[in-house]
Each structure stands twice: as C-alpha cells, then as structure tokens.
Amino acid sequence: MREKVTALTPPDNNKLKLSKIKTTAAGIPAALSSMKHGITRMGVAKTVKSLMMVNQQKGFDCPGCAWPDPSHRTTFEFCENGAKAIADEGTKARVTPDFFKKYSVQHLSNQSDYWLNKQGRITNPMYLAKDSSHYTEISWDDAFEKISTQLNSLQSADNAAFYTSGRTSNEAAFLYQAFVRAFGTNNLPDCSNMCHESSGKGLGATIGIGKGTVTLEDFNKAELILVIGQNPGTNHPRMLTALRDAKNKGAKIIHVNPLPESGLNRFKHPQDYMTANLKSTTLADIHLQVKIGGDAALVKGLIKIHHQKGGIDESFIDSKTDGYESMIESALETPWDVICMDSGLSRQQIEHAGEMCANSNATIACWAMGLTQHRNGVTVIQEVVNLLLMGGHVGREGTGFCPVRGHSNVQGDRTVGIWEAPSESFLERLEQGLGFQMPQHHGYDVVHAIKAMRKGDIGVFFCLGGNFISASPDTEATAEGMQKVDLTIQVSTKLNRAHCITGKEALILPCLGRTELDITKDGEQFVSVENSMGIVHSSRGGFRPASTHLRSEPWIVAQLANATLGDKHLDWLELTDNYDNIRNLMEKSLHGFEDYNLRIRNPNGFSLPNPPRDDQSFATDNGKAHFTTNPLPNVSIDDDKYVMMTIRSHDQYNTTIYDLHDRYRGIHGNRRVVMMNANDMMERGWKTRTIVDIISHFNGQTRKADQWIVIPYDIPSGNIATYFPEANCLVPLESTADISNTPTSKWVVVSLHESNSSQEEE
Ligand SMILES: Nc1nc2c(c(=O)[nH]1)N[C@H]1C(S)=C(S)[C@@H](COP(=O)(O)OP(=O)(O)OC[C@H]3O[C@@H](n4cnc5c(=O)[nH]c(N)nc54)[C@H](O)[C@@H]3O)O[C@H]1N2
Ligand SMILES: Nc1nc2c(c(=O)[nH]1)N[C@H]1C(S)=C(S)[C@@H](COP(=O)(O)OP(=O)(O)OC[C@H]3O[C@@H](n4cnc5c(=O)[nH]c(N)nc54)[C@H](O)[C@@H]3O)O[C@H]1N2
Ligand SMILES: [Mo]
C-alpha cells in the first residue's frame, strides 16, 4: 500500500548562522567554492576537465543559465554557480534500483530537497505500480509500452499534458512538440510559463518579438544600464563580467531592487587574481531600493523626468512608433505623491535616476523575475519599453531590451515549438515542414494544467525534465491534482520531489545530462541551444554517462513517439540516428533556421532574425513599435499584512538545493528564514530568530506555513523575503499575472504570527 506522501518541503533542521551581508561578489571565495563543489562531488581530475570544457566552442553549454558566451573566450568561461551546476550533474553518487528497494516513496518524500538531490544520478528506468510503496526497475521497452497504452486509451488527446523544463536541447524539444502535436494536442506547459512569460507577452505586443534585442557587444557601447528585479551575482554571475566591462568603458548602472544584492555592489572577477589584479569594481552607481511591486510607479516617475529634461528621440517616435501622446499624458497626470508612495522612493531619488535616463545616448534595460512574477508582470515590462522607446533606445548600438533568461535553453525551447498557445503562422509553417496537420486550439499552460489535473481531466502527465511539484505554485493544490492523474512520467537526471508526489502509476526515465557523451548508431552527436540573446550554438558533452542505462532526450522522445504513433507521421527512430536529420527537419519547419546544419557548425553559432535589432523594424500589427498606456497597479495592502517575495539563495538551482548557504546575504545552514525590516520587527517586539508562522491571504482564502525564523534584513518596511521552493505552498494558484498567467511568486500578501513552539534554540 502507498502511504501518505509529503508534498511540502521538509526543513533541514540545521542551526542558522548569520554573518554580515557581503559587499563584494565573486573574488577568491567564489573561485574556492567552485573548486570545492567540484572536487567533493566529482573528484579533482573531472573537475579540472569539466571546467576547461564548459562554454568552449568544442565543449558543452553550461547548464547553469542562458547568459551568452563572449566570442573571444578565455580558457575558463564559467562562474561559481555554473561550476556548481556541472558538479551537481557530474557527481559520483548514484541512485540505483537498490536505492529504491531500500527507500519507500513515503520515506523519500519525508526527506528535504537538499537530501534528495544529494543522493546522486538516477541510473535506471523505474516504475511505481498502482498502490505500491516502492519503485521497481523496468526495461525501456516496457516503460514505453505502458506510456503508449495509456496515451492511446485516453478519450481525447487533450487529456494528456506534456511539460518541458528549460534545459532540454533544441533537437529534443523540436521532436517532442512534433510528437505532441501529431498525437493531437497543444498541451505543452513549460517552465517559461512561471518565468519570463510576462516578458514574451510584454515585448511581443509592443516591439513585435517576445525576446531581447541586445547582444553582448551592446554592453560595451552602452552609456546607461538599468538592472531591474534581478540578482545576477547569484543567478547570472557571468553577467557581472559584462557589467564590469561596460563600467570600465564609462557606462553608468542603476540597480532597482528591494534588496541591496551584493553582485551589483562591488565585483571582483575571480580570474583577475591570476594576473595579480587585486582591485574590485563598483558596479551600480545608484541603488533604488524600490518596494516590492513599486516598479511601475518608479518607471512612470522616470518617464516624467525624462520628458521634462529632454533626450527624447522625436524622429524615431514619429517614424517608428505610435501611442506616444496618450502614454506621456497618462504619465504626466500621475501625481508625485502616488509615485513616491507606491515605489517607496523619494522624488529626489527618482529625479536623479530620471536625469541619468535623459542624459544617456544609449540605454539598455535588463530584468528578470522581480518584474515578471507580478500581477502586472506584462504591463510593468511595457512601462520599461515606454521608457526606452522615448529615447529611441532600441536597434542602435549600446541600446535595447535584455530580459535575462533563466534555464540555459528556455528561450530555444519556445523558438522550436514548446508553446501551448502557438500563433496560426507558426503552426502553418510547422505543418508545411512536418507534413501533417496540427491541432489549432490552444492548450494548457502550467496553471491551467494544474487546474485540469484537479478536475480529473488529465490522464497522462509527461515531464521532460524539471520538478513540477516543487516549482509550481500552491504546492498542496498541485499535489492534489498530480495524485489524480493515472500515469505521470518524469524524464530526469536527479532525484526530486516530483518522483515522490506522482500519479496513480509513475515512471522515472533517466537521461543523459548536458556534460555527457551522446553516441548513436551514426557516432557522437551534439545538440544545439539558444542563449538569452538569440544566438543558437552547439553543445557537445564530453564525459562518460553516469550509467549505461541512460538514454538521450531525443532518443527517449523518438521511442515514445514511435511506440504511441508508429511511423505514420515521421520516421522517429531514423531521425535520432543522427541529429543532423532532426536539424534538417527543423530547417524546413521553423523561421530563421536556414542552412541549420551548416551554420550550427560555426564555432560561435549564429543569430536568429531579430527585426528590432537588425534594422529597427517592428513586426507588430501596423509595423510600428507601440507605446502603451497602463494604469498603475493597486499596491496597497492592509496595515497588518506584508508583501512577500519568494527568491533564490546562492546555493540552489531553482528546486535543486546544492547546499544550505546564501553566502552574499550572510545566511547559513538553514533556509527556513524570513528576511524582515528591523523596524518592522521592533514594532512587533520580535528579535532575531523569533519563530513565526506565515499565513497568505488571497480572495478570502488562507494558506499557512509554520515555523520560520525571522532575521533582520535590509529590505523596505512592509516587505519580506523567503526562499522558494519552501514558500511555494503560500503562492495561491489563482494569483497570476494578467495576460501571461504567470504565478505571482514575488507578490504574496501575508500575515506573520509568532509561533507557539520554537524550532531551534540558541
Ligand atoms: N545559481 C542559479 N542560477 C540561476 C537560477 C538558480 O536558481 N540558481 N535560476 C535560473 C532561472 S530559471 C531564472 S528565471 C533566473 C532567475 O534570476 P533572478 O530573477 O535574479 O532570481 P530571483 O532569486 O527570483 O531574484 C529576483 C530578484 O528580484 C528582486 N525583486 C523581487 N521583487 C521585486 C520587485 O517587485 N521589484 C524589483 N525591482 N525587484 C524585485 C529580488 O530582490 C531578487 O533580487 O536565474 C537562473 N539562474
Ligand atoms: N515561488 C517561486 N516559484 C518559482 C519561481 C520563483 O522565483 N518563486 N521560479 C520559477 C521559475 S523562473 C522556473 S524556471 C521554474 C523552474 O521549474 P523547473 O524547471 O521545473 O525546475 P528545476 O528545479 O529547474 O528542475 C530540476 C530538475 O530537472 C532535472 N534535470 C536537470 N538537468 C536535466 C536534464 O539535462 N534533462 C532532464 N530531462 N532533466 C534534468 C533534475 O531531475 C532536477 O531535479 O520554477 C518556478 N517556480
Ligand atoms: Mo526561470
């Protein structure tokens, strides 16, 4: 019998240690940490070899993030957190069939995320039968037989959903969407729905492409760089090198964030020590410590000042845009007291930053989850678009939009068809290339997939990577839905909570990671990925796979398709003998992939078409970039409540917890903390380490998470921060961004209550 499993992340009951917030990012501690993570998990030789292969032209793309590689690379093109991602995949530890014999699913679900990940690489396909307590080994053939039987017995293809996480290569993702559409549905939810969906929607509607418009070279030409709502020191460390270089060439940087994130303060490139250069660089010229959700108000203020101080590109506005008059009128009508109240900033601070915008001839705006995961995620990005369009800061050197993507191929996955709401023209081209008809009606995104599961409308849920249970909002609601599904399948490298909270039957299909050799009938294969700046390039693994039973993602998808549909749509198996075959098909089916097999062999890859960047043209309804007029969001909350954002620590990759430290923020050993303003703590009579329960409030419903440790932190009054995935149980399923439907992981209204029992003693 299967016993009750735990969907909520159990705490690691270690002692919390606090140290000062770091003012300098990277430096020697980062170099040491890279080596330590590598050596303890992979050994010395593999650590050195892997660090020399990552992001090299003949090596593999770092699975850490989607930041691009410079065309003139050094021998070491990695950062501390990329090194951790590689060590995590290259670990010597193994999760074998014996491991699953020893531990029941219930036992596993009681372990923390940190423990689960630490157990190592999954070595064999595993099956969890209905009502059974343990996974048992299964052959690949039997696994595909089970999946295809279930898929083919569904009433409608729409009773299946197919999730993708953003590490999947272009080749695997393209084949996967082709299979899903041949099967008959557009139910292709992906991690992007929880991530940069708001950026895609916001940019698509205004500049005609849902992607960024800058290149790495633009950073060297920029006069002003806005870094809004992101923590590059932790999540995109190689971006700090680009910011440092920009800074050395005279650019100014404005950091907009409720937290004083260390990376934006001072940066010391670890490799500088090799040249005995001991200086660190100050990055941000000003830090605007905006209140959570206050960016829309701030940008309205910046627009007002920009308008007043000049620097407006009238000829660009006249010839290439529309909507300026109404946008500017609305900004000018917005009273300063509202702007200051909502943003939490003084008029003087905004004036200073606004003048910097007006004085810059070349501005770049970068952002990440601090903007996208809000109810107004789409419109706040459109405010940033308004600000840059005013000065014509797009499609010129040193200017443009830079949504900084998360997963290393999340952008590529969408480009090649992982899209639950495909446009007619996209489908038409796919149909032409692939030669079969596709379903036109849109499918489920992440939140709609969870709702469909909860209604019992999903019979098969297939996940190509990721950790759906822990990444999704409202953990308990998601778990309830997942447990109603008949069969869930996880294609995975490492153990995670999604292997514990499953459908009635479940399969784990273990796959090769980015760093591993992929050899097919036709020899060694490489795959391709697209970085955050629209450059498509190759990635080739170099290590012996963690187990002989592992298979590549393209192979797994092709077997799945063949078992389910036979070869009536495509010869799936032949396609994966040699990935050039898949790329030939992609060339025929996708815009911008001409001569794919040739161009992907360029050492630096190639750029996809990007009309705003290429020639300042905008593929919108009327060929103009649109200024938009957006009302300010309502950011007022009751006096006894706080706004909570759920963020990443320095030692995690999304739901993968590498370790229990958040070095730059000075938080060590325990992740169950609430970062809180010291005055707010005093008002409640709370000291450091007071234990509280958090209750989130939404539409009259409440959700509760017990036993969190309060610590004082440099954060605006009324705001608090917690780590995800622990706090995900507090993010309401219904609380999503308008238009993009992204969960509002950075805007959760909560109350805090001193807990009766104490978790730890000093
Ligand atoms: N090492 C490592 N690298 C990663 C990841 C990882 O987990 N670990 N994850 C990858 C993925 S998938 C992604 S999407 C990216 C995520 O990269 P980030 O977006 O940098 O990640 P978060 O930790 O969510 O940080 C959000 C930042 O926004 C700020 N913020 C929150 N709310 C607001 C707001 O209302 N306004 C403003 N201005 N700022 C706000 C927070 O203080 C924080 O600094 O990183 C990618 N890279
Ligand atoms: N509260 C809150 N929730 C959030 C966020 C937040 O900021 N706050 N951020 C959201 C964001 S931006 C994102 S992108 C999502 C992330 O959501 P996901 O992408 O679903 O989650 P990950 O934690 O990145 O997935 C980790 C798992 O992927 C598997 N994996 C790793 N490498 C590979 C590989 O090469 N192939 C395959 N098949 N599997 C692999 C491993 O088994 C690992 O356990 O979470 C979202 N959830
Ligand atoms: Mo993400």
Coordinates of N, CA and C in Angstrom, one line a residue, residues 316-439:
F316 N 12.5 59.3 -34.2 CA 12.2 57.9 -34.0 C 10.8 57.7 -33.6
I317 N 10.3 58.5 -32.7 CA 8.9 58.4 -32.2 C 8.0 58.6 -33.4
D318 N 8.2 59.7 -34.1 CA 7.3 60.0 -35.3 C 7.3 58.9 -36.3
S319 N 8.5 58.4 -36.7 CA 8.5 57.5 -37.8 C 8.3 56.0 -37.5
K320 N 8.6 55.6 -36.2 CA 8.7 54.2 -36.0 C 7.7 53.7 -34.9
T321 N 7.0 54.7 -34.3 CA 6.1 54.2 -33.1 C 4.7 54.8 -33.2
D322 N 3.9 54.3 -32.4 CA 2.6 55.0 -32.1 C 2.2 55.0 -30.7
G323 N 1.3 55.8 -30.3 CA 0.8 55.8 -28.9 C 1.5 56.7 -27.9
Y324 N 2.5 57.5 -28.5 CA 3.3 58.3 -27.5 C 2.4 59.3 -26.8
E325 N 1.6 60.0 -27.5 CA 0.8 61.1 -26.8 C 0.0 60.6 -25.6
S326 N -0.7 59.5 -25.8 CA -1.6 59.1 -24.7 C -0.7 58.5 -23.6
M327 N 0.4 57.9 -23.9 CA 1.3 57.3 -22.9 C 1.9 58.5 -22.0
I328 N 2.4 59.5 -22.7 CA 3.0 60.6 -22.0 C 2.0 61.4 -21.1
E329 N 0.8 61.6 -21.7 CA -0.2 62.3 -21.0 C -0.5 61.5 -19.7
S330 N -0.7 60.2 -19.8 CA -1.0 59.5 -18.6 C 0.1 59.5 -17.5
A331 N 1.4 59.5 -18.0 CA 2.5 59.6 -17.1 C 2.5 60.9 -16.4
L332 N 2.3 62.0 -17.2 CA 2.4 63.4 -16.6 C 1.2 63.6 -15.6
E333 N 0.1 62.9 -15.9 CA -1.0 63.1 -14.9 C -0.8 62.3 -13.6
T334 N 0.1 61.4 -13.6 CA 0.3 60.6 -12.4 C 0.9 61.5 -11.3
P335 N 0.3 61.7 -10.2 CA 0.8 62.6 -9.1 C 2.1 62.1 -8.5
W336 N 3.0 63.0 -8.1 CA 4.2 62.5 -7.5 C 4.0 61.8 -6.1
D337 N 3.0 62.3 -5.4 CA 2.8 61.6 -4.1 C 2.4 60.1 -4.3
V338 N 1.7 59.8 -5.4 CA 1.3 58.4 -5.6 C 2.6 57.7 -6.1
I339 N 3.4 58.3 -6.9 CA 4.6 57.6 -7.4 C 5.5 57.3 -6.2
C340 N 5.7 58.3 -5.3 CA 6.6 58.1 -4.2 C 6.1 57.1 -3.2
M341 N 4.8 57.2 -3.0 CA 4.2 56.2 -2.0 C 4.3 54.8 -2.6
D342 N 3.9 54.6 -3.8 CA 3.9 53.2 -4.4 C 5.3 52.7 -4.5
S343 N 6.2 53.5 -4.9 CA 7.6 53.0 -5.2 C 8.4 52.9 -3.9
G344 N 8.0 53.7 -2.9 CA 8.8 53.7 -1.7 C 10.1 54.6 -1.8
L345 N 10.1 55.4 -2.9 CA 11.3 56.1 -3.2 C 11.0 57.6 -3.1
S346 N 12.1 58.4 -2.8 CA 11.8 59.9 -2.7 C 11.8 60.5 -4.1
R347 N 11.2 61.6 -4.2 CA 11.2 62.3 -5.5 C 12.6 62.6 -6.0
Q348 N 13.4 63.0 -5.0 CA 14.8 63.3 -5.4 C 15.5 62.1 -6.0
Q349 N 15.3 61.0 -5.4 CA 16.0 59.8 -5.9 C 15.5 59.5 -7.4
I350 N 14.2 59.7 -7.6 CA 13.7 59.4 -8.9 C 14.2 60.4 -9.9
E351 N 14.3 61.7 -9.5 CA 14.7 62.7 -10.3 C 16.2 62.5 -10.8
H352 N 17.0 62.0 -9.8 CA 18.4 61.7 -10.1 C 18.5 60.7 -11.2
A353 N 17.7 59.6 -11.0 CA 17.8 58.5 -12.0 C 17.2 58.9 -13.3
G354 N 16.1 59.7 -13.2 CA 15.4 60.1 -14.4 C 16.4 61.0 -15.3
E355 N 17.2 61.8 -14.6 CA 18.2 62.6 -15.4 C 19.2 61.8 -16.0
M356 N 19.6 60.7 -15.3 CA 20.5 59.8 -16.0 C 19.9 59.2 -17.2
C357 N 18.6 58.9 -17.2 CA 18.0 58.3 -18.4 C 18.0 59.4 -19.5
A358 N 17.6 60.6 -19.1 CA 17.5 61.7 -20.1 C 18.9 62.0 -20.8
N359 N 19.9 61.8 -20.0 CA 21.3 62.2 -20.5 C 21.9 61.1 -21.3
S360 N 21.4 59.9 -21.2 CA 22.1 58.8 -21.9 C 21.7 58.7 -23.4
N361 N 22.8 58.5 -24.2 CA 22.5 58.3 -25.6 C 22.3 56.9 -26.0
A362 N 22.6 56.0 -25.0 CA 22.5 54.5 -25.3 C 22.2 53.8 -24.0
T363 N 20.9 53.4 -23.9 CA 20.5 52.7 -22.7 C 20.0 51.3 -22.9
I364 N 20.4 50.4 -22.0 CA 20.0 49.0 -22.0 C 19.1 48.8 -20.7
A365 N 18.0 48.1 -20.9 CA 17.3 47.7 -19.6 C 17.3 46.2 -19.5
C366 N 17.8 45.7 -18.4 CA 17.9 44.2 -18.1 C 16.9 44.0 -16.9
W367 N 16.2 42.8 -17.0 CA 15.3 42.5 -15.9 C 15.2 41.0 -15.8
A368 N 14.7 40.5 -14.7 CA 14.3 39.1 -14.5 C 13.1 38.9 -13.7
M369 N 13.1 38.0 -12.7 CA 11.8 37.6 -12.0 C 11.2 38.7 -11.2
G370 N 12.0 39.7 -10.8 CA 11.5 40.8 -10.0 C 10.4 41.6 -10.7
L371 N 10.4 41.5 -12.0 CA 9.3 42.2 -12.8 C 8.3 41.2 -13.3
T372 N 8.7 40.0 -13.7 CA 7.8 39.1 -14.4 C 6.7 38.4 -13.5
Q373 N 7.1 38.2 -12.2 CA 6.3 37.3 -11.4 C 5.4 38.2 -10.5
H374 N 4.7 39.2 -11.2 CA 3.8 40.1 -10.5 C 2.5 40.1 -11.3
R375 N 1.4 40.5 -10.6 CA 0.1 40.6 -11.3 C 0.2 41.4 -12.5
N376 N 1.0 42.5 -12.4 CA 1.1 43.4 -13.6 C 2.5 43.1 -14.3
G377 N 2.9 41.9 -14.3 CA 4.2 41.5 -14.9 C 4.3 42.0 -16.4
V378 N 3.2 41.9 -17.1 CA 3.3 42.2 -18.5 C 3.3 43.7 -18.7
T379 N 2.4 44.4 -17.9 CA 2.4 45.9 -18.2 C 3.6 46.6 -17.6
V380 N 4.2 46.1 -16.5 CA 5.3 46.8 -15.9 C 6.5 46.7 -16.9
I381 N 6.6 45.6 -17.7 CA 7.6 45.4 -18.7 C 7.3 46.4 -19.8
Q382 N 6.0 46.6 -20.1 CA 5.7 47.6 -21.1 C 6.0 49.0 -20.7
E383 N 6.0 49.3 -19.4 CA 6.4 50.6 -18.9 C 7.9 50.8 -19.2
V384 N 8.7 49.7 -19.0 CA 10.1 49.8 -19.3 C 10.3 50.0 -20.8
V385 N 9.5 49.4 -21.6 CA 9.5 49.6 -23.1 C 9.2 51.1 -23.4
N386 N 8.2 51.6 -22.7 CA 7.9 53.0 -22.9 C 9.1 53.9 -22.7
L387 N 9.8 53.6 -21.5 CA 10.9 54.4 -21.1 C 12.0 54.4 -22.2
L388 N 12.3 53.2 -22.7 CA 13.4 53.1 -23.7 C 13.0 53.7 -25.0
L389 N 11.8 53.4 -25.4 CA 11.3 53.9 -26.7 C 11.4 55.5 -26.8
M390 N 11.2 56.1 -25.7 CA 11.2 57.6 -25.7 C 12.5 58.2 -26.2
G391 N 13.6 57.5 -25.9 CA 14.9 58.0 -26.4 C 15.4 57.2 -27.6
G392 N 14.5 56.4 -28.2 CA 14.9 55.6 -29.3 C 15.9 54.6 -29.0
H393 N 15.9 54.0 -27.7 CA 16.9 53.1 -27.3 C 16.6 51.6 -27.7
V394 N 16.5 51.4 -29.0 CA 16.3 50.0 -29.5 C 16.8 50.0 -30.9
G395 N 17.5 48.9 -31.2 CA 18.0 48.7 -32.6 C 19.2 49.6 -32.9
R396 N 19.8 50.3 -31.9 CA 21.0 51.0 -32.1 C 22.1 50.4 -31.3
E397 N 23.4 50.6 -31.6 CA 24.5 50.1 -30.8 C 24.3 50.6 -29.3
G398 N 24.5 49.7 -28.4 CA 24.5 50.0 -27.0 C 23.1 50.2 -26.4
T399 N 22.1 49.8 -27.1 CA 20.7 50.0 -26.6 C 19.9 48.7 -26.7
G400 N 18.9 48.7 -25.9 CA 17.9 47.6 -26.2 C 17.4 47.0 -24.9
F401 N 16.6 45.9 -25.1 CA 15.9 45.2 -24.1 C 16.6 43.9 -23.8
C402 N 16.8 43.6 -22.5 CA 17.5 42.4 -22.1 C 16.8 41.7 -21.0
P403 N 15.7 40.9 -21.4 CA 15.2 40.1 -20.3 C 16.2 38.9 -20.1
V404 N 16.7 38.8 -18.9 CA 17.8 37.8 -18.6 C 17.1 36.5 -18.3
R405 N 17.3 35.6 -19.3 CA 16.6 34.3 -19.2 C 17.2 33.4 -18.1
G406 N 16.4 32.4 -17.7 CA 16.9 31.6 -16.6 C 17.5 30.3 -17.1
H407 N 16.7 29.3 -17.3 CA 17.2 28.0 -17.8 C 18.0 28.2 -19.1
S408 N 19.1 27.3 -19.2 CA 20.0 27.5 -20.3 C 19.4 27.4 -21.7
N409 N 18.3 26.7 -21.9 CA 17.7 26.7 -23.2 C 16.2 27.0 -23.2
V410 N 15.8 27.7 -22.2 CA 14.3 28.0 -22.1 C 13.9 28.8 -23.4
Q411 N 14.8 29.7 -23.8 CA 14.4 30.5 -25.0 C 14.3 29.7 -26.3
G412 N 15.3 28.8 -26.4 CA 15.3 27.9 -27.6 C 14.1 27.0 -27.6
D413 N 13.7 26.5 -26.5 CA 12.6 25.5 -26.4 C 11.3 26.2 -27.0
R414 N 11.1 27.5 -26.7 CA 10.0 28.2 -27.2 C 10.1 28.4 -28.7
T415 N 11.3 28.8 -29.1 CA 11.6 29.1 -30.5 C 11.2 27.9 -31.4
V416 N 11.5 26.6 -30.9 CA 11.3 25.5 -31.7 C 10.0 24.8 -31.4
G417 N 9.1 25.4 -30.7 CA 7.7 25.0 -30.6 C 7.1 24.5 -29.3
I418 N 7.9 24.6 -28.2 CA 7.3 24.3 -26.9 C 6.4 25.5 -26.5
W419 N 5.2 25.5 -26.9 CA 4.4 26.7 -26.9 C 2.9 26.2 -26.8
E420 N 2.2 26.5 -25.7 CA 0.9 26.0 -25.6 C -0.1 26.8 -26.4
A421 N 0.3 28.0 -26.8 CA -0.6 28.9 -27.5 C 0.1 29.4 -28.8
P422 N 0.3 28.5 -29.7 CA 1.1 28.8 -30.9 C 0.2 29.7 -31.8
S423 N 0.9 30.6 -32.5 CA 0.2 31.5 -33.5 C -0.1 30.7 -34.7
E424 N -1.1 31.2 -35.5 CA -1.5 30.5 -36.7 C -0.3 30.4 -37.6
S425 N 0.4 31.4 -37.8 CA 1.5 31.4 -38.8 C 2.6 30.4 -38.3
F426 N 2.8 30.3 -37.0 CA 3.8 29.4 -36.6 C 3.4 28.0 -36.9
L427 N 2.1 27.7 -36.6 CA 1.6 26.3 -36.9 C 1.6 26.0 -38.4
E428 N 1.3 27.0 -39.2 CA 1.2 26.8 -40.6 C 2.6 26.3 -41.1
R429 N 3.6 27.0 -40.7 CA 5.0 26.7 -41.1 C 5.4 25.3 -40.6
L430 N 5.1 25.0 -39.4 CA 5.4 23.7 -38.9 C 4.7 22.6 -39.7
E431 N 3.4 22.8 -40.0 CA 2.7 21.8 -40.8 C 3.3 21.6 -42.2
Q432 N 3.8 22.7 -42.8 CA 4.4 22.6 -44.1 C 5.7 21.8 -44.0
G433 N 6.5 22.1 -42.9 CA 7.8 21.4 -42.8 C 7.6 19.9 -42.4
L434 N 6.6 19.7 -41.5 CA 6.5 18.3 -41.0 C 5.5 17.5 -41.8
G435 N 4.7 18.1 -42.6 CA 3.8 17.4 -43.5 C 2.6 16.7 -42.8
F436 N 2.2 17.1 -41.7 CA 0.9 16.6 -41.1 C 0.2 17.8 -40.5
Q437 N -1.1 17.5 -40.3 CA -2.0 18.6 -39.7 C -1.9 18.6 -38.2
M438 N -2.0 19.8 -37.7 CA -1.8 20.0 -36.2 C -3.1 20.6 -35.6
P439 N -3.3 20.3 -34.3 CA -4.4 20.9 -33.6 C -4.3 22.4 -33.6

